[in-house]
Amino acid sequence: MKHFDFIIIGGGIAGLLAAYEFKEYNTLLIDEDGILTSGASAAAGAFLFPKVGFDTAYTRFINNAIVDSLSFYEKVGIDTHKIGVTLLPRDERDIEKFKKYEKEIRLPFEKKYGGFFFKDGGVVFPEEVKEKIKVDYEINQIKNLYKDGEYWCVGEYKTKNVILATGYKEIIDIPYINIRPIWGERIEGRGEINGKWKTYPTSQNGKLKEVLPCHFHKNCSLTEVDGIIKIGATHKRNCYECHENEEEAYELIEKAKEIVDIQNFKISKIIGGFRAASVDYFPVVGKIIDVNESLSMNPKIVKGEMPKFLNFIDGLYIINGMGGRGFSNAYACAKALKEHIINEKELGILDSKRLFIKWARKEGEEYLKEKNVKS
């Protein structure tokens, strides 16, 4: 049975970038479909846009991750189409919010095109990411994990360290981590853009053609790269049977027309997938907690007391819950996970233990009752 230092399960963008970060070790990535071939990572518009909002921990994380991601993709030779992005208010209420947000934005920006223009805004293509970021991987379905002494058995392989990057799918029960599937659909196509602002004419077949001066986001994200217009994405919770459909596609076209006048738009692609979102929107990174041992050692945690000590499952880690920002968040999370495992650096707000503490206070008592009944 072949041994590895790390086995990463899940070939979405989180798993791929984790495998890249651990590449210097004997690392294998396993996914039942391959790399960036299914789910939200395959369907992603991969818009790398900052967030406008109050200066919270979440906003700071998102915007720092954007800058890191753009730098990383450029370093490995991936075209980020970094022409900047304008974030537009959605309605009158948003206009008032933007006035408050303006004072708290840390990234460089300009008031432009009716919104806030950030030079740190780009788009990558999943196909190019897959091509440029090389890791050792295998196509295989892993249905369960089990421990044999100090090693984890993963299919026909053994490893001391497993990193779960499985999105909303579970292969092991972790009661305190609830990753929710959120359906998203995006479209690609060609059409004629008639801007409300000064655009840059380019020659195409001897004719002048208007193109977008930057990427845009309002009620959807909108960009044009090499004549292809990309619009994304829809956002549907609790829609487990969702699949690609024209109704959502035409909804996106109408939303894009709120940004710019698009005529004669012809859809060439409808692409959809399920994002993996945590309950508090932050990514979920770090060690997996041994729930039974930790509750046993901290019985008062269910009443609100902070745990004095947490017991972890040896060699089991997670990188998940990227939501709709996988291509922007995953690099920062993968880098943080490596620092955590190799150099024991704290993960801060990304650490999965935040979810355990909340879960234990809310559901821990009921969990213990059910466990006692079963035993």
Coordinates of C-alpha atoms in Angstrom, one line a residue:
M1 CA 0.0 0.0 0.0
K2 CA 1.5 3.3 -1.1
H3 CA 2.2 6.0 1.5
F4 CA 1.9 9.8 1.1
D5 CA 2.6 12.7 3.5
F6 CA -0.7 14.4 2.6
I7 CA -3.8 13.2 0.7
I8 CA -6.2 15.9 -0.3
I9 CA -9.8 14.8 -1.1
G10 CA -11.6 17.2 -3.4
G11 CA -10.6 18.6 -6.8
G12 CA -12.2 22.0 -6.6
I13 CA -10.2 25.2 -6.4
A14 CA -9.7 24.8 -2.6
G15 CA -8.3 21.3 -3.0
L16 CA -6.2 22.2 -6.0
L17 CA -4.5 25.2 -4.3
A18 CA -4.0 23.2 -1.1
A19 CA -2.3 20.5 -3.2
Y20 CA -0.1 23.2 -4.8
E21 CA 0.9 24.6 -1.4
F22 CA 1.9 21.2 -0.1
K23 CA 3.6 20.2 -3.4
E24 CA 7.0 20.1 -1.8
Y25 CA 5.8 17.2 0.3
N26 CA 4.7 13.8 -1.0
T27 CA 1.1 14.9 -1.7
L28 CA -1.7 13.4 -3.7
L29 CA -5.0 15.0 -4.7
I30 CA -8.0 12.7 -5.2
D31 CA -11.3 13.6 -6.8
E32 CA -14.0 11.4 -8.3
D33 CA -14.3 13.7 -11.4
G34 CA -10.8 15.3 -11.7
I35 CA -9.6 18.8 -11.2
L36 CA -12.0 21.7 -11.6
T37 CA -14.4 19.5 -13.6
S38 CA -17.5 19.6 -11.5
G39 CA -19.4 21.7 -9.0
A40 CA -19.0 25.5 -8.5
S41 CA -15.3 25.4 -9.3
A42 CA -16.0 24.2 -12.9
A43 CA -18.9 26.6 -13.3
A44 CA -17.3 29.6 -11.7
G45 CA -17.0 32.9 -13.5
A46 CA -13.9 33.3 -11.3
F47 CA -14.5 37.0 -10.8
L48 CA -11.8 38.4 -8.5
F49 CA -13.7 41.4 -7.2
P50 CA -13.2 43.2 -3.8
K51 CA -16.1 43.7 -1.4
V52 CA -17.6 47.1 -0.5
G53 CA -18.8 47.3 3.1
F54 CA -18.1 48.3 6.6
D55 CA -14.5 47.7 7.8
T56 CA -15.3 44.3 9.4
A57 CA -13.1 41.2 9.8
Y58 CA -15.0 39.6 6.9
T59 CA -14.5 42.5 4.5
R60 CA -10.8 42.8 5.4
F61 CA -10.3 39.0 4.8
I62 CA -12.0 39.1 1.4
N63 CA -10.1 42.2 0.2
N64 CA -6.7 41.0 1.4
A65 CA -7.4 37.6 -0.2
I66 CA -8.2 39.3 -3.5
V67 CA -4.9 41.1 -3.6
D68 CA -3.0 37.9 -2.6
S69 CA -4.9 35.9 -5.3
L70 CA -4.2 38.3 -8.1
S71 CA -0.5 38.3 -7.2
F72 CA -0.4 34.5 -7.0
Y73 CA -2.1 33.9 -10.3
E74 CA 0.1 36.4 -12.1
K75 CA 3.2 34.8 -10.5
V76 CA 2.3 31.3 -12.0
G77 CA 1.6 32.8 -15.4
I78 CA -2.2 32.9 -15.3
D79 CA -3.9 35.9 -17.1
T80 CA -5.9 37.8 -14.5
H81 CA -7.4 40.2 -17.0
K82 CA -6.7 42.9 -14.4
I83 CA -8.5 45.9 -15.9
G84 CA -10.2 46.8 -12.6
V85 CA -13.8 46.5 -11.5
T86 CA -16.5 49.0 -10.7
L87 CA -18.9 48.0 -7.9
L88 CA -22.2 49.7 -8.4
P89 CA -25.0 50.3 -5.9
R90 CA -28.0 48.2 -6.6
D91 CA -30.7 50.7 -5.6
E92 CA -31.5 53.9 -3.8
R93 CA -30.9 52.2 -0.4
D94 CA -27.5 51.0 -1.6
I95 CA -26.6 54.5 -2.7
E96 CA -27.0 55.7 0.9
K97 CA -25.0 52.7 2.2
F98 CA -22.1 53.4 -0.3
K99 CA -21.8 56.9 1.2
K100 CA -21.1 55.2 4.6
Y101 CA -18.9 52.5 3.2
E102 CA -16.7 55.1 1.4
K103 CA -15.1 56.2 4.6
E104 CA -14.1 52.6 5.6
I105 CA -12.6 51.2 2.4
R106 CA -9.0 50.3 2.8
L107 CA -8.1 49.3 -0.8
P108 CA -7.2 52.1 -3.3
F109 CA -10.3 53.2 -5.3
E110 CA -11.9 56.0 -7.3
K111 CA -15.4 57.2 -7.7
K112 CA -16.0 56.3 -11.3
Y113 CA -18.7 55.0 -13.7
G114 CA -21.4 55.6 -11.1
G115 CA -19.8 53.4 -8.4
F116 CA -16.5 52.6 -6.8
F117 CA -13.7 51.6 -9.2
F118 CA -10.9 49.3 -7.8
K119 CA -7.8 48.7 -9.8
D120 CA -7.5 45.4 -8.0
G121 CA -10.2 43.6 -9.9
G122 CA -9.8 40.8 -12.4
V123 CA -11.1 37.5 -13.9
V124 CA -9.4 34.2 -14.4
F125 CA -10.5 31.2 -16.4
P126 CA -10.8 27.8 -14.6
E127 CA -9.5 26.1 -17.7
E128 CA -6.2 28.1 -17.6
V129 CA -5.9 27.7 -13.8
K130 CA -6.2 23.9 -14.3
E131 CA -3.6 24.0 -17.1
K132 CA -1.0 26.2 -15.3
I133 CA -1.2 24.8 -11.7
K134 CA 0.2 21.3 -11.9
V135 CA -0.2 18.8 -9.0
D136 CA -0.2 15.0 -8.7
Y137 CA -3.7 13.8 -8.8
E138 CA -5.8 10.7 -9.3
I139 CA -9.4 10.3 -10.4
N140 CA -11.1 8.0 -7.8
Q141 CA -14.2 8.0 -5.6
I142 CA -13.5 8.0 -1.9
K143 CA -16.6 7.0 0.1
N144 CA -15.1 6.7 3.6
L145 CA -12.0 7.1 5.7
Y146 CA -10.7 5.0 8.5
K147 CA -7.7 4.9 10.8
D148 CA -5.2 2.0 10.9
G149 CA -2.8 2.8 13.8
E150 CA -1.2 6.1 13.1
Y151 CA -2.2 6.1 9.4
W152 CA -5.4 7.1 7.6
C153 CA -6.5 4.6 4.9
V154 CA -7.8 6.5 1.9
G155 CA -8.8 4.0 -0.8
E156 CA -5.7 2.0 -1.5
Y157 CA -3.3 4.5 0.0
K158 CA -2.1 5.4 3.5
T159 CA -1.2 8.8 4.9
K160 CA -0.7 10.5 8.2
N161 CA -2.5 13.6 7.0
V162 CA -5.9 14.0 5.2
I163 CA -7.2 17.4 4.1
L164 CA -10.9 17.4 3.3
A165 CA -11.8 19.8 0.4
T166 CA -15.0 18.1 -0.6
G167 CA -17.3 21.1 -0.8
Y168 CA -20.9 20.4 0.3
K169 CA -20.4 16.6 0.0
E170 CA -19.6 14.6 3.1
I171 CA -17.4 11.5 3.4
I172 CA -17.0 11.7 7.2
D173 CA -19.5 13.0 9.8
I174 CA -18.4 16.2 11.4
P175 CA -21.5 17.3 13.5
Y176 CA -20.4 20.9 14.1
I177 CA -19.6 21.8 10.4
N178 CA -22.5 22.4 8.2
I179 CA -21.5 23.2 4.6
R180 CA -24.6 24.3 2.6
P181 CA -25.0 23.9 -1.1
I182 CA -25.9 27.1 -2.9
W183 CA -26.8 26.8 -6.5
G184 CA -25.3 29.3 -9.0
E185 CA -25.6 29.6 -12.8
R186 CA -23.7 31.8 -15.1
I187 CA -23.7 32.4 -18.9
E188 CA -21.4 33.3 -21.7
G189 CA -22.2 34.7 -25.1
R190 CA -21.8 37.4 -27.6
G191 CA -23.7 40.6 -28.2
E192 CA -23.4 44.3 -28.8
I193 CA -22.5 46.6 -25.9
N194 CA -23.7 50.2 -25.9
G195 CA -22.1 52.0 -23.0
K196 CA -23.3 54.8 -20.9
W197 CA -19.7 55.9 -20.4
K198 CA -16.7 56.4 -22.6
T199 CA -15.5 53.0 -23.9
Y200 CA -12.5 51.9 -25.9
P201 CA -13.2 51.2 -29.5
T202 CA -11.4 48.2 -31.0
S203 CA -11.3 47.0 -34.6
Q204 CA -13.1 43.7 -35.3
N205 CA -13.6 42.6 -38.9
G206 CA -12.9 46.2 -40.0
K207 CA -15.6 47.6 -37.7
L208 CA -15.4 49.6 -34.6
K209 CA -16.8 47.9 -31.5
E210 CA -17.5 49.2 -28.0
V211 CA -16.0 47.2 -25.2
L212 CA -16.3 47.5 -21.4
P213 CA -13.7 49.8 -19.8
C214 CA -13.5 47.5 -16.8
H215 CA -15.4 44.6 -15.1
F216 CA -18.6 45.5 -13.3
H217 CA -20.7 44.2 -10.5
K218 CA -24.2 45.2 -9.5
N219 CA -26.9 42.5 -9.1
C220 CA -24.6 40.3 -11.1
S221 CA -21.0 40.3 -12.3
L222 CA -20.3 41.3 -15.9
T223 CA -17.2 41.2 -18.0
E224 CA -16.1 40.9 -21.6
V225 CA -12.9 39.1 -22.5
D226 CA -11.9 38.7 -26.2
G227 CA -15.5 39.4 -27.3
I228 CA -17.0 36.8 -25.0
I229 CA -19.4 38.4 -22.5
K230 CA -19.6 36.6 -19.1
I231 CA -22.5 37.2 -16.7
G232 CA -22.9 35.5 -13.3
A233 CA -24.2 34.2 -11.2
T234 CA -27.5 33.3 -9.7
H235 CA -27.8 32.5 -6.0
K236 CA -30.3 29.9 -4.8
R237 CA -30.4 28.3 -1.4
N238 CA -32.1 25.0 -0.6
C239 CA -32.4 24.2 -4.3
Y240 CA -31.0 20.6 -4.2
E241 CA -32.6 19.7 -7.6
C242 CA -31.4 22.8 -9.4
H243 CA -29.8 22.4 -12.8
E244 CA -28.8 24.6 -15.8
N245 CA -31.9 26.3 -17.2
E246 CA -32.8 29.1 -19.6
E247 CA -35.1 30.9 -17.1
E248 CA -32.1 31.8 -14.9
A249 CA -30.0 32.6 -17.9
Y250 CA -32.5 35.2 -19.1
E251 CA -32.7 36.6 -15.5
L252 CA -29.0 37.2 -15.7
I253 CA -29.3 39.0 -19.1
E254 CA -31.8 41.4 -17.6
K255 CA -29.6 42.0 -14.6
A256 CA -26.6 42.7 -16.9
K257 CA -28.8 45.2 -18.8
E258 CA -29.1 47.2 -15.6
I259 CA -25.4 47.9 -15.9
V260 CA -25.0 48.4 -19.7
D261 CA -27.2 48.2 -22.7
I262 CA -26.6 44.8 -24.4
Q263 CA -28.2 44.2 -27.8
N264 CA -28.6 40.9 -29.8
F265 CA -27.1 38.8 -27.0
K266 CA -26.8 35.2 -28.0
I267 CA -26.0 32.6 -25.3
S268 CA -23.3 30.2 -26.1
K269 CA -22.9 28.5 -22.7
I270 CA -25.0 28.0 -19.6
I271 CA -22.9 26.6 -16.7
G272 CA -24.0 25.8 -13.2
G273 CA -22.9 24.2 -10.0
F274 CA -23.3 24.2 -6.2
R275 CA -21.1 26.5 -4.1
A276 CA -20.1 25.3 -0.7
A277 CA -21.0 27.9 2.0
S278 CA -20.5 27.9 5.7
V279 CA -23.2 29.2 8.1
D280 CA -21.2 32.4 8.8
Y281 CA -19.8 32.9 5.3
F282 CA -16.2 32.6 6.4
P283 CA -14.2 29.8 4.9
V284 CA -13.6 26.8 7.2
V285 CA -10.0 25.9 7.7
G286 CA -7.9 23.8 10.1
K287 CA -7.9 20.8 12.3
I288 CA -11.0 18.7 12.9
I289 CA -12.2 18.6 16.5
D290 CA -12.9 15.3 18.3
V291 CA -16.4 16.2 19.3
N292 CA -17.0 13.5 21.9
E293 CA -13.7 14.0 23.7
S294 CA -14.0 17.8 23.6
L295 CA -17.5 17.8 25.0
S296 CA -16.5 15.3 27.7
M297 CA -13.6 17.4 28.8
N298 CA -15.6 20.7 28.7
P299 CA -19.1 19.7 29.9
K300 CA -20.0 23.4 30.7
I301 CA -19.4 24.5 27.1
V302 CA -23.1 23.6 26.3
K303 CA -24.0 26.3 28.9
G304 CA -21.9 28.9 27.3
E305 CA -18.5 28.5 29.0
M306 CA -15.4 28.8 26.8
P307 CA -13.6 25.5 26.4
K308 CA -10.4 25.1 28.4
F309 CA -9.0 22.5 26.1
L310 CA -10.0 21.0 22.7
N311 CA -9.1 17.5 21.5
F312 CA -8.4 17.1 17.8
I313 CA -8.6 14.1 15.5
D314 CA -4.9 13.5 14.7
G315 CA -4.0 14.2 11.1
L316 CA -7.4 15.3 9.9
Y317 CA -7.9 18.8 8.4
I318 CA -10.4 20.8 6.4
I319 CA -10.4 23.6 3.8
N320 CA -13.9 24.3 2.7
G321 CA -16.8 26.8 2.7
M322 CA -15.5 29.2 0.1
G323 CA -19.0 30.2 -1.0
G324 CA -19.1 32.2 -4.2
R325 CA -15.5 33.5 -3.8
G326 CA -13.5 30.3 -4.2
F327 CA -11.1 31.6 -6.8
S328 CA -10.4 34.7 -4.6
N329 CA -10.3 33.0 -1.2
A330 CA -8.8 29.6 -1.8
Y331 CA -5.2 30.7 -2.2
A332 CA -5.2 32.7 1.1
C333 CA -6.8 29.7 2.9
A334 CA -4.4 27.1 1.4
K335 CA -1.4 29.3 2.4
A336 CA -2.9 29.7 6.0
L337 CA -3.5 26.0 6.3
K338 CA 0.1 25.1 5.3
E339 CA 1.4 27.6 7.9
H340 CA -0.9 26.2 10.5
I341 CA 0.1 22.5 9.9
I342 CA 3.8 23.0 9.3
N343 CA 4.6 26.0 11.5
E344 CA 1.7 25.9 14.0
K345 CA 0.6 29.4 13.1
E346 CA -2.8 30.4 14.3
L347 CA -5.6 30.6 11.8
G348 CA -7.6 33.3 13.5
I349 CA -11.2 33.7 12.2
L350 CA -10.7 31.0 9.6
D351 CA -10.3 28.3 12.3
S352 CA -13.0 25.7 12.3
K353 CA -13.1 25.7 16.1
R354 CA -15.3 28.9 15.9
L355 CA -18.0 26.7 14.5
F356 CA -17.6 24.0 17.2
I357 CA -18.0 26.5 20.0
K358 CA -21.2 27.9 18.4
W359 CA -22.5 24.5 17.7
A360 CA -21.8 23.1 21.2
R361 CA -23.7 26.0 22.8
K362 CA -26.7 25.5 20.5
E363 CA -26.8 21.8 19.8
G364 CA -24.2 20.2 22.1
E365 CA -26.7 19.2 24.9
E366 CA -29.1 17.6 22.4
Y367 CA -26.1 15.8 20.8
L368 CA -25.0 14.3 24.1
K369 CA -28.6 13.2 24.9
E370 CA -28.9 11.4 21.6
K371 CA -25.5 9.8 22.0
N372 CA -26.4 8.6 25.5
V373 CA -29.6 7.1 24.2
K374 CA -27.8 5.2 21.4
S375 CA -25.1 3.9 23.8

